[in-house]
mmCIF file of C-alpha atoms in Angstrom:
data_model
loop_
_atom_site.group_PDB
_atom_site.id
_atom_site.type_symbol
_atom_site.label_atom_id
_atom_site.label_comp_id
_atom_site.label_asym_id
_atom_site.label_seq_id
_atom_site.Cartn_x
_atom_site.Cartn_y
_atom_site.Cartn_z
ATOM 1 C CA GLN A 1 119.708 71.983 -2.368
ATOM 2 C CA VAL A 2 121.326 74.281 0.174
ATOM 3 C CA GLN A 3 125.051 74.643 0.769
ATOM 4 C CA LEU A 4 126.412 76.052 4.010
ATOM 5 C CA VAL A 5 129.905 77.313 4.757
ATOM 6 C CA GLU A 6 131.017 78.220 8.272
ATOM 7 C CA SER A 7 133.860 80.530 9.125
ATOM 8 C CA GLY A 8 135.226 82.474 12.061
ATOM 9 C CA GLY A 9 136.437 79.696 14.311
ATOM 10 C CA GLY A 10 139.780 79.772 16.019
ATOM 11 C CA SER A 11 141.574 79.738 19.334
ATOM 12 C CA VAL A 12 140.892 82.240 22.078
ATOM 13 C CA GLN A 13 141.551 82.563 25.784
ATOM 14 C CA ALA A 14 138.781 82.287 28.333
ATOM 15 C CA GLY A 15 136.750 85.459 28.481
ATOM 16 C CA GLY A 16 137.411 86.282 24.860
ATOM 17 C CA SER A 17 135.050 86.529 21.923
ATOM 18 C CA LEU A 18 134.577 85.013 18.500
ATOM 19 C CA ARG A 19 132.044 85.596 15.759
ATOM 20 C CA LEU A 20 131.050 82.669 13.606
ATOM 21 C CA SER A 21 129.468 83.128 10.201
ATOM 22 C CA CYS A 22 127.320 80.773 8.167
ATOM 23 C CA ALA A 23 126.882 81.633 4.510
ATOM 24 C CA ALA A 24 124.089 79.877 2.666
ATOM 25 C CA SER A 25 123.734 79.361 -1.058
ATOM 26 C CA GLY A 26 121.358 77.465 -3.285
ATOM 27 C CA SER A 27 117.625 77.189 -2.853
ATOM 28 C CA THR A 28 116.026 79.332 -0.177
ATOM 29 C CA TYR A 29 112.483 79.657 1.069
ATOM 30 C CA SER A 30 110.401 81.197 3.802
ATOM 31 C CA SER A 31 109.651 79.545 7.143
ATOM 32 C CA ASN A 32 113.249 78.374 7.369
ATOM 33 C CA CYS A 33 115.419 77.803 10.414
ATOM 34 C CA MET A 34 119.137 78.300 10.748
ATOM 35 C CA GLY A 35 120.743 76.624 13.710
ATOM 36 C CA TRP A 36 124.133 76.248 15.320
ATOM 37 C CA PHE A 37 125.154 72.977 16.907
ATOM 38 C CA ARG A 38 128.354 71.865 18.551
ATOM 39 C CA ARG A 39 130.052 68.613 19.374
ATOM 40 C CA ALA A 40 132.900 68.236 21.814
ATOM 41 C CA PRO A 41 134.946 65.042 22.158
ATOM 42 C CA GLY A 42 133.174 62.565 24.391
ATOM 43 C CA LYS A 43 129.961 64.568 24.478
ATOM 44 C CA GLU A 44 126.679 64.448 22.625
ATOM 45 C CA ARG A 45 125.875 66.949 19.943
ATOM 46 C CA GLU A 46 124.281 70.006 21.493
ATOM 47 C CA ALA A 47 121.954 72.552 19.967
ATOM 48 C CA VAL A 48 123.427 75.977 20.687
ATOM 49 C CA ALA A 49 121.143 78.515 19.041
ATOM 50 C CA ARG A 50 118.726 78.944 16.193
ATOM 51 C CA ILE A 51 116.915 81.693 14.364
ATOM 52 C CA THR A 52 113.780 81.506 12.242
ATOM 53 C CA GLY A 53 113.090 83.343 9.033
ATOM 54 C CA GLY A 54 110.992 85.747 11.062
ATOM 55 C CA GLY A 55 113.874 86.499 13.412
ATOM 56 C CA ALA A 56 112.771 84.531 16.459
ATOM 57 C CA THR A 57 115.752 83.237 18.428
ATOM 58 C CA ALA A 58 116.339 80.498 20.953
ATOM 59 C CA TYR A 59 119.388 79.423 22.921
ATOM 60 C CA SER A 60 120.690 76.576 24.951
ATOM 61 C CA ASP A 61 120.799 77.323 28.662
ATOM 62 C CA SER A 62 124.542 76.788 28.588
ATOM 63 C CA VAL A 63 125.109 79.771 26.283
ATOM 64 C CA LYS A 64 122.163 82.011 27.074
ATOM 65 C CA GLY A 65 123.284 85.529 27.872
ATOM 66 C CA ARG A 66 126.690 85.002 26.272
ATOM 67 C CA PHE A 67 125.896 84.070 22.667
ATOM 68 C CA THR A 68 123.750 85.968 20.189
ATOM 69 C CA ILE A 69 122.498 84.689 16.853
ATOM 70 C CA SER A 70 121.531 87.113 14.112
ATOM 71 C CA GLN A 71 121.015 87.116 10.379
ATOM 72 C CA ASP A 72 121.483 89.263 7.322
ATOM 73 C CA ASN A 73 118.874 88.049 4.888
ATOM 74 C CA ALA A 74 120.258 90.148 2.051
ATOM 75 C CA LYS A 75 123.537 88.242 2.331
ATOM 76 C CA ASN A 76 121.985 84.877 3.150
ATOM 77 C CA THR A 77 124.281 84.782 6.135
ATOM 78 C CA ASN A 78 123.735 84.282 9.827
ATOM 79 C CA TYR A 79 126.131 84.993 12.664
ATOM 80 C CA LEU A 80 126.824 83.576 16.072
ATOM 81 C CA GLN A 81 128.464 86.149 18.310
ATOM 82 C CA MET A 82 130.150 84.374 21.192
ATOM 83 C CA ASN A 83 131.233 86.432 24.183
ATOM 84 C CA SER A 84 132.659 85.493 27.563
ATOM 85 C CA LEU A 85 133.891 82.218 26.161
ATOM 86 C CA LYS A 86 134.663 79.375 28.527
ATOM 87 C CA PRO A 87 136.877 76.320 28.075
ATOM 88 C CA GLU A 88 133.748 74.168 28.044
ATOM 89 C CA ASP A 89 132.674 75.972 24.868
ATOM 90 C CA THR A 90 135.485 74.196 23.045
ATOM 91 C CA ALA A 91 133.907 72.142 20.266
ATOM 92 C CA MET A 92 133.378 71.786 16.571
ATOM 93 C CA TYR A 93 130.573 74.148 15.638
ATOM 94 C CA TYR A 94 128.197 73.314 12.806
ATOM 95 C CA CYS A 95 125.664 75.418 10.976
ATOM 96 C CA ALA A 96 122.505 73.700 9.776
ATOM 97 C CA ALA A 97 119.417 74.626 7.780
ATOM 98 C CA GLY A 98 116.033 73.252 8.721
ATOM 99 C CA LEU A 99 112.332 73.897 8.555
ATOM 100 C CA TYR A 100 110.052 75.897 10.803
ATOM 101 C CA TYR A 101 106.729 74.189 11.115
ATOM 102 C CA LEU A 102 104.052 74.224 13.796
ATOM 103 C CA GLY A 103 106.241 76.357 16.006
ATOM 104 C CA ILE A 104 109.237 74.030 15.910
ATOM 105 C CA CYS A 105 112.532 74.076 14.049
ATOM 106 C CA ARG A 106 113.184 70.586 12.774
ATOM 107 C CA ASP A 107 114.391 68.515 9.847
ATOM 108 C CA TYR A 108 117.906 69.913 9.742
ATOM 109 C CA THR A 109 118.908 68.219 6.518
ATOM 110 C CA TYR A 110 121.652 70.576 5.330
ATOM 111 C CA TRP A 111 124.874 70.914 7.283
ATOM 112 C CA GLY A 112 128.145 72.722 6.915
ATOM 113 C CA GLN A 113 131.487 71.044 7.467
ATOM 114 C CA GLY A 114 132.057 72.798 10.763
ATOM 115 C CA THR A 115 134.508 75.243 12.252
ATOM 116 C CA GLN A 116 136.640 74.535 15.301
ATOM 117 C CA VAL A 117 136.428 76.722 18.385
ATOM 118 C CA THR A 118 139.050 76.232 21.062
ATOM 119 C CA VAL A 119 138.963 78.147 24.336
ATOM 120 C CA SER A 120 141.948 77.887 26.629
ATOM 121 C CA SER A 121 142.291 78.888 30.246
#
């Protein structure tokens, strides 16, 4: 069992920055994936970024170059640094824990409750 707690959301003007944190507790293991997803009203859930236990990262095209995911394994915490925020980034952001297998992050079975990010123009 893994528990995830997000923090760092808030309101910011366009062009500003926020740093989201995802603290994990409970059982941990190698070959894990930590991902960030977001859902805006009226839109499908979107995968934003993910990082593997080995530190490999991937990003959605919509955030590439603006967002950076990183992790501190000693603290069981990962971070999503969001720069140059746009109004379209407004969404509820969720942290999730999954498995890395055969080169793919999948089976995101553990989810946090989410943290709201609001970007105004």
